[in-house]
Tab-separated table of C-alpha atoms in Angstrom:
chain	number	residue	atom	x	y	z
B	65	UNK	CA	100.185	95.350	69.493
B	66	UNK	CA	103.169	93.483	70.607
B	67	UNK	CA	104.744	94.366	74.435
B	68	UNK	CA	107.829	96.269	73.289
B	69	UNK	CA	105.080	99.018	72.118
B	70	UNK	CA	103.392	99.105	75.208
B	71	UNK	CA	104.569	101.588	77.332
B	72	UNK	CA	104.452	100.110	81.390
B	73	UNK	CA	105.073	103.000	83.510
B	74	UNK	CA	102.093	101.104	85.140
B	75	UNK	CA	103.486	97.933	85.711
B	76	UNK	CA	107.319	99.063	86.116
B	77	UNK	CA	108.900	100.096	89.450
B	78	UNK	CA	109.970	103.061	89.542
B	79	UNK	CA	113.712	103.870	89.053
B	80	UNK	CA	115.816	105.135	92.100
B	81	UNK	CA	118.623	107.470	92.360
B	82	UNK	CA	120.500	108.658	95.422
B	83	UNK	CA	118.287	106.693	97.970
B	84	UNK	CA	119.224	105.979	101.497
B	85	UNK	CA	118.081	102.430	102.430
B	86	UNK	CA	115.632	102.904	104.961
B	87	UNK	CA	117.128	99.510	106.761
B	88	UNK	CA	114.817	100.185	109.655
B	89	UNK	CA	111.936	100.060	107.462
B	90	UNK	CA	113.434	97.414	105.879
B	91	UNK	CA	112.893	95.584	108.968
B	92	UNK	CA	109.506	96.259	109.363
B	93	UNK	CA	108.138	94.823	105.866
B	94	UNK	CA	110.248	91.719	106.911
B	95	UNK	CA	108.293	91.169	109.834
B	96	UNK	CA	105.018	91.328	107.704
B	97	UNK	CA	106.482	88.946	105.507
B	98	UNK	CA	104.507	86.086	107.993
B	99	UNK	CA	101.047	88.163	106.950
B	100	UNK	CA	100.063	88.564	103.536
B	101	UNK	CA	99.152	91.603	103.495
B	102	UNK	CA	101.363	94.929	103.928
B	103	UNK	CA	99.960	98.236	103.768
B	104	UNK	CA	102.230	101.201	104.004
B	105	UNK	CA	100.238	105.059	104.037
B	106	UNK	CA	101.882	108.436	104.628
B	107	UNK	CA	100.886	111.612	103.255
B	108	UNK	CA	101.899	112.383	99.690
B	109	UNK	CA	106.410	112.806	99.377
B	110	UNK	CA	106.462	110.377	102.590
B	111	UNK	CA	108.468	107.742	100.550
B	112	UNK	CA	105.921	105.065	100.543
B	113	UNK	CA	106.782	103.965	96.405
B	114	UNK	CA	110.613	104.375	97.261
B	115	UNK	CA	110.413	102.773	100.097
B	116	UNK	CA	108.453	99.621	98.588
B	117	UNK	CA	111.111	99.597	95.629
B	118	UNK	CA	114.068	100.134	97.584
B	119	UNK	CA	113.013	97.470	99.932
B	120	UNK	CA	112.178	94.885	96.629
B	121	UNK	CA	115.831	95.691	95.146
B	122	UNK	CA	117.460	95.646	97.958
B	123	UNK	CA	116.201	92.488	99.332
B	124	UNK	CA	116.151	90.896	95.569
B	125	UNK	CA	112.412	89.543	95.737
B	126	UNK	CA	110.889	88.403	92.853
B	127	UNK	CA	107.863	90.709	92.641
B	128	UNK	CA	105.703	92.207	90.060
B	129	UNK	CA	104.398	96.512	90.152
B	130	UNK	CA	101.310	98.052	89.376
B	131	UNK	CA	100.678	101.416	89.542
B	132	UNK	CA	96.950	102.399	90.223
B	133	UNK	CA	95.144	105.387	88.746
B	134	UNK	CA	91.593	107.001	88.435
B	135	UNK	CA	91.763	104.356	85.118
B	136	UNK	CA	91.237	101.529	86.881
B	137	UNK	CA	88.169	101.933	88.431
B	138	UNK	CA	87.195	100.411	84.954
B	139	UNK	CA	87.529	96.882	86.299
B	140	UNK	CA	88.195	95.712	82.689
B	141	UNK	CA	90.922	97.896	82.375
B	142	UNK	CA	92.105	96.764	85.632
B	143	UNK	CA	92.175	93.189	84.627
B	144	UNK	CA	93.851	93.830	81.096
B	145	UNK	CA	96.905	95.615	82.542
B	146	UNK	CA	97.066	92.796	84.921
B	147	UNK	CA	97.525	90.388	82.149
B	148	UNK	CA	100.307	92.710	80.758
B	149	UNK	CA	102.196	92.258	84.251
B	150	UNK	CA	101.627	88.472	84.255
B	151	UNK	CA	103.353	88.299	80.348
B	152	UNK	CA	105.906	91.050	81.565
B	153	UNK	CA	106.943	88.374	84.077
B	154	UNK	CA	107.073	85.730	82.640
B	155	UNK	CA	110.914	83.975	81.765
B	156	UNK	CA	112.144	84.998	78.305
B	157	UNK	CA	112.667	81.115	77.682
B	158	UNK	CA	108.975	80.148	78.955
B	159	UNK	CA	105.974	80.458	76.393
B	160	UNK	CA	104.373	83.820	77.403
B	161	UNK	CA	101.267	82.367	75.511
B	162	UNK	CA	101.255	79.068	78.078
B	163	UNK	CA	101.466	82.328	81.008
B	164	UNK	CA	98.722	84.894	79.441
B	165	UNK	CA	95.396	85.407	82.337
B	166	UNK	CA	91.839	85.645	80.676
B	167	UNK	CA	90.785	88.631	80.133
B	168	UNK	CA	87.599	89.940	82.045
B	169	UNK	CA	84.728	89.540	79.252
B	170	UNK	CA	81.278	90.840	79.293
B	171	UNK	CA	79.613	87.399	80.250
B	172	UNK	CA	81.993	87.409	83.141
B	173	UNK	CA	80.667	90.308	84.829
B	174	UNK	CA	77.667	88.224	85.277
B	175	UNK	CA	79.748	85.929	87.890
B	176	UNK	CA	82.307	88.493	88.687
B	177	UNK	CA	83.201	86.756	91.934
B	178	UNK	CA	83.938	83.369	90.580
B	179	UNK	CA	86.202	85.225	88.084
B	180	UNK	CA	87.834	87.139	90.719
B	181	UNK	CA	89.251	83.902	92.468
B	182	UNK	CA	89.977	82.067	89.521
B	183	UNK	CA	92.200	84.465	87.896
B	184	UNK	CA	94.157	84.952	91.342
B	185	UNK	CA	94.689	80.939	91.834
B	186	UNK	CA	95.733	81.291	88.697
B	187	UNK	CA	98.215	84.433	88.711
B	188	UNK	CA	99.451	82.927	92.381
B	189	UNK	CA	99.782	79.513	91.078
B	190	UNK	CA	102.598	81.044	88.346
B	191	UNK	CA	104.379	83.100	90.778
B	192	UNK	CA	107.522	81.682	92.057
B	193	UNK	CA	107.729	81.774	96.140
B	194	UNK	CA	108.898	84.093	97.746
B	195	UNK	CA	107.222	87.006	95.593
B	196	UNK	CA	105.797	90.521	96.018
B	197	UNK	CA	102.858	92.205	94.395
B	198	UNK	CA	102.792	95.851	94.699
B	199	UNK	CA	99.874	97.744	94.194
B	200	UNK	CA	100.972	101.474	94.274
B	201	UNK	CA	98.866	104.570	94.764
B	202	UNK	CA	96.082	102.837	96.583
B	203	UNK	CA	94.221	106.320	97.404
B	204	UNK	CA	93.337	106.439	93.735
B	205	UNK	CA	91.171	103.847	93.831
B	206	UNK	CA	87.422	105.921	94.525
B	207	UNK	CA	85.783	105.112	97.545
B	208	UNK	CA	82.647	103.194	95.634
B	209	UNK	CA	84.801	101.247	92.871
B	210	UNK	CA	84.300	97.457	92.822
B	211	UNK	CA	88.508	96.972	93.015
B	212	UNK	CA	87.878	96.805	96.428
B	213	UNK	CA	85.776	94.102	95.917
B	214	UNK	CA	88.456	92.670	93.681
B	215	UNK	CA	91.199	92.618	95.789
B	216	UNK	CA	88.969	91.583	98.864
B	217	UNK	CA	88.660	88.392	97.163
B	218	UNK	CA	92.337	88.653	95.575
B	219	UNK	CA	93.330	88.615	99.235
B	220	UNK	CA	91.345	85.588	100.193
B	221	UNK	CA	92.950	83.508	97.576
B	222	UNK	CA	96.669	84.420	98.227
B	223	UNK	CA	98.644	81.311	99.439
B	224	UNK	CA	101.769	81.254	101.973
B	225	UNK	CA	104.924	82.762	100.228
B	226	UNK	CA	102.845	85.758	98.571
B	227	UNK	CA	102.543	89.092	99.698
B	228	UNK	CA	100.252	91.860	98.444
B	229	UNK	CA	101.758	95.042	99.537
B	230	UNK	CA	99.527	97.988	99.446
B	231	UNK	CA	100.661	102.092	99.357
B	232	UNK	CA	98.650	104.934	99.925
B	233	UNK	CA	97.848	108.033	101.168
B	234	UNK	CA	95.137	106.904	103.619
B	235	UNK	CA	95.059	104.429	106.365
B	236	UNK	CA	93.534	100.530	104.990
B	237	UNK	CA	89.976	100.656	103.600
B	238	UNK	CA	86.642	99.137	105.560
B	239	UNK	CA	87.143	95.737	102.782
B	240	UNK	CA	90.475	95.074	105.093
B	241	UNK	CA	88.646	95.378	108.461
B	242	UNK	CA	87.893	91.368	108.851
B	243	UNK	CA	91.806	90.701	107.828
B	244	UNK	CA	92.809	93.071	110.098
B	245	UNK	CA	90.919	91.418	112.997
B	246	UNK	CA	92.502	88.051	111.979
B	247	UNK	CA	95.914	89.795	111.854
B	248	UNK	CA	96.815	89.082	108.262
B	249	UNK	CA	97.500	93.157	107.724
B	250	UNK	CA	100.965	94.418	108.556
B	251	UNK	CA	100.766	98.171	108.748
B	252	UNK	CA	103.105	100.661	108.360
B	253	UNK	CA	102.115	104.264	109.036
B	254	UNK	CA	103.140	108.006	108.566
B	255	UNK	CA	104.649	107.579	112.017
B	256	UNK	CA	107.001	104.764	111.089
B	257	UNK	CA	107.821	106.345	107.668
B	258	UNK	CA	108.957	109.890	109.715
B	259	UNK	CA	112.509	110.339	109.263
B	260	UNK	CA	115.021	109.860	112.196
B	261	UNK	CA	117.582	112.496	112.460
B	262	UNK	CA	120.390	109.701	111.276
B	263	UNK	CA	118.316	109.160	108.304
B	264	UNK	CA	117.734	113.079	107.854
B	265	UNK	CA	121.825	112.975	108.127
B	266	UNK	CA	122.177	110.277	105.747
B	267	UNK	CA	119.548	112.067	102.872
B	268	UNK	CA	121.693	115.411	103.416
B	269	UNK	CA	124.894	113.858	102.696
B	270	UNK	CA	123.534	111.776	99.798
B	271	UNK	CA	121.281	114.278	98.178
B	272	UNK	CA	123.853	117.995	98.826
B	273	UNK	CA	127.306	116.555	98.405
B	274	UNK	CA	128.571	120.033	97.835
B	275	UNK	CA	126.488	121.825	100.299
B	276	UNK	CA	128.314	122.253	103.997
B	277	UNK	CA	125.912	122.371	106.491
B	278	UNK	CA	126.658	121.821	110.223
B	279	UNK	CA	125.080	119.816	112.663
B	280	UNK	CA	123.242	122.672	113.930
B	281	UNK	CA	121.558	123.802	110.622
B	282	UNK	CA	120.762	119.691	109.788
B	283	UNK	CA	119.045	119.337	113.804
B	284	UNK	CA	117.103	122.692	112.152
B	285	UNK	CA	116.151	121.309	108.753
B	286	UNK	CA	114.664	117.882	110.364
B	287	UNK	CA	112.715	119.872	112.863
B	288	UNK	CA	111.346	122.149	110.204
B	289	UNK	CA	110.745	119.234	107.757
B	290	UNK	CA	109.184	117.247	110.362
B	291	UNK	CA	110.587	113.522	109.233
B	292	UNK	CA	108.627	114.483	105.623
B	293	UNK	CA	111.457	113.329	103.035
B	294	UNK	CA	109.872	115.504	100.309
B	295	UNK	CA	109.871	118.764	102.795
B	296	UNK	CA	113.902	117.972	103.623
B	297	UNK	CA	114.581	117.720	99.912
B	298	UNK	CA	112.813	120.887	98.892
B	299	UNK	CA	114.393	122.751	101.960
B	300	UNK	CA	117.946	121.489	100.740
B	301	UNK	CA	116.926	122.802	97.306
B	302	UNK	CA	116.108	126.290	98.729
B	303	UNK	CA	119.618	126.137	100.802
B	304	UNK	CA	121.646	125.298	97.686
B	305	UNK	CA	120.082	128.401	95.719
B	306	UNK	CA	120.138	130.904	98.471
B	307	UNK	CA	123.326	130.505	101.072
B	308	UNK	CA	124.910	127.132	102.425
B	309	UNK	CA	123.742	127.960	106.406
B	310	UNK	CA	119.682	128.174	107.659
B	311	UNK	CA	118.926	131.600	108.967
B	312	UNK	CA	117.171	130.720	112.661
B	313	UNK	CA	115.093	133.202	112.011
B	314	UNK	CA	113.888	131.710	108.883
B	315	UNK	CA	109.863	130.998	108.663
B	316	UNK	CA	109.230	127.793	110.241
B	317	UNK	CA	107.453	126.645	106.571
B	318	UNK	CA	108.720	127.601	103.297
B	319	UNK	CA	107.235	129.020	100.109
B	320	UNK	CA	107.856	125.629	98.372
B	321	UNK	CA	106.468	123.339	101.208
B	322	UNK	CA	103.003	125.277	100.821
B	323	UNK	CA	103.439	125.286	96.838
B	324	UNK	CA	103.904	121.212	97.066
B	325	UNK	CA	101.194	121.168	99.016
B	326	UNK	CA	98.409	123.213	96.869
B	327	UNK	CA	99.294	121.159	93.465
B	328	UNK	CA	100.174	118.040	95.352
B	329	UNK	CA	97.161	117.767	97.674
B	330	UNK	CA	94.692	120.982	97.597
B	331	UNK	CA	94.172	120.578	93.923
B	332	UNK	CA	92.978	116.874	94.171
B	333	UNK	CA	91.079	117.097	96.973
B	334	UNK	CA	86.828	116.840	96.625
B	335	UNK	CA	85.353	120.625	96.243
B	336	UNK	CA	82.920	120.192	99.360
B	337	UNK	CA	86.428	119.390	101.468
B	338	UNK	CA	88.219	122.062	99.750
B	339	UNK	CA	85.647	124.707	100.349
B	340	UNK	CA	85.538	123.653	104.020
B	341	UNK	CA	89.149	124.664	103.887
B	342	UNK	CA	88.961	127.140	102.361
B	343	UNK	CA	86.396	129.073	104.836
B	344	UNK	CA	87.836	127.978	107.779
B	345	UNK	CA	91.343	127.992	107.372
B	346	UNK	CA	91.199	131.628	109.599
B	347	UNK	CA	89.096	130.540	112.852
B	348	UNK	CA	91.450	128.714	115.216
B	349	UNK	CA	88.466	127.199	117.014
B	350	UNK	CA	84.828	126.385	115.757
B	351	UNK	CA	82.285	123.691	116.706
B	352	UNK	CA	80.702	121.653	114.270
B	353	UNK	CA	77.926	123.783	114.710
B	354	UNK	CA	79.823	126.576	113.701
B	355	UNK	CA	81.692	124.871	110.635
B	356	UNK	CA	78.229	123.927	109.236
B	357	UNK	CA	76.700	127.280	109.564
B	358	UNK	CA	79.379	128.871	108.260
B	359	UNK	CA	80.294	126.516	105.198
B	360	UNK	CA	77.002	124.942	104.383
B	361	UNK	CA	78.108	121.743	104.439
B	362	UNK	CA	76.210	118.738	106.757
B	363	UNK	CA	79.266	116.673	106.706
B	364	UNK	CA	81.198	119.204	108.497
B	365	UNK	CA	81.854	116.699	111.675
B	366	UNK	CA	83.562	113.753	109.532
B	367	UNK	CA	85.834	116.273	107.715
């Protein structure tokens, strides 16, 4: 199959409309530019892919996107796509069959290490400097899948003049611990991707053209959305259907906050966390004691 029938929604950036460069951010991932590793994590409609993409248009990097899912814990998978990305890069005028990576064969699972840092040198050794790899959706990867054994030794291989930039949901795995100590991790957090108020003024503006709102009712909508971008766009939304002006008296979290949050994150969540939830969602306070008597579940401290 040739690569004009493959479709690469997993190795293509996403494409942006209406965004506000987050030139603050901006900032940030240029100070990590001395590590080689960035990892950005927020909570699911923080703006962690847009703000990655933005960041790589805006700044014109060469880079190259992957988009991780449940797929790839199928490390052969994993490495095929990456080949994919490696030919989708490569210069119209070059030879893609001079630029094509080996694909991960049965006899190489046998030295699995060996093959990780070859094909990296390799894949690094093509890329021009400087250059950006984005892994997105990190928090897909399960917690006992050997990519994190992968791009442990992925990491070690990367030269000067190539980053490996990282979202997710969740704060950097245990396989990052010893880079973090060295300080080759730049992090960026929920806290740093939390709106401002100019940036909440900027998304209004950009996003509700036609929709008046004072500064009053915008001072209201960031405090209610809490710096979430995905929160101040679907408040906006329920402002353009209902009236131009917030009602004060307005609950403090709307019908389609809690909606986006049971298909976005409820649904995906493991059962033994969502039945903790789910059974204690009414008791303000409870010891662990408590949660485990109540829920049956042992790990009732770590959740």
């Amino acid at each position: 199959m040739g690569l004009e029938n493959v479709t690469f929604s997993k190795i293509t950036p996403p494409l942006l409309t209406r965004i506000i460069p987050r030139k603050r951010l901006f900032r940030l991932i240029d100070r990590g530019h001395s590590r080689p590793i960035i990892w950005i994590y927020g909570p699911p409609g923080s703006g962690k892919t847009t703000l990655a993409a933005s960041y790589l248009k805006d700044r014109k990097l060469p880079s190259l996107w992957y988009r991780l899912d449940e797929g790839d814990d199928d490390v052969g998978s994993f490495f095929y796509y990456m080949g994919l990305l490696a030919r989708k890069a490569t210069p119209r005028k070059s030879s893609r069959s001079h630029f094509n990576l080996p694909l991960l064969l049965e006899e190489n699972l046998l030295a699995l290490p060996a093959f990780i840092r070859k094909y990296f040198h390799s894949l690094y050794g093509r890329l021009r400097t400087p250059s950006v790899i984005v892994f997105d959706n990190y928090h897909e990867v399960s917690a006992g899948s050997i990519l994190h054994k992968v791009f442990h030794d992925a990491i070690v291989e990367v030269p000067t003049g190539i980053n490996i930039l990282f979202t997710s949901r969740y704060a950097p795995p245990p396989f990052l611990a010893g880079f973090r100590s060295k300080g080759m991790v730049e992090i960026i957090s929920w806290e740093d991707l939390n709106l401002t108020i100019k940036e909440t003024e900027a998304i209004v503006k950009t996003n509700r053209k036609g929709l008046k709102l004072s500064k009053d009712v915008v001072d209201i909508l960031h405090r209610r959305s809490g710096g979430w971008v995905a929160g101040l766009i679907m408040l906006l939304m329920e402002r353009e259907k209902k009236r131009p002006e917030c009602s004060l008296n307005e609950p403090e979290t709307p019908e389609v906050v809690f909606d986006y949050f049971a298909g976005e994150v409820f649904e995906k969540i493991d059962e033994p966390i969502k039945t903790f939830l789910l059974k204690t969602a009414f008791i303000p306070r409870m010891t662990t004691r408590m949660a485990e008597g109540l829920t049956g579940i042992p790990e009732s401290e770590s959740i």
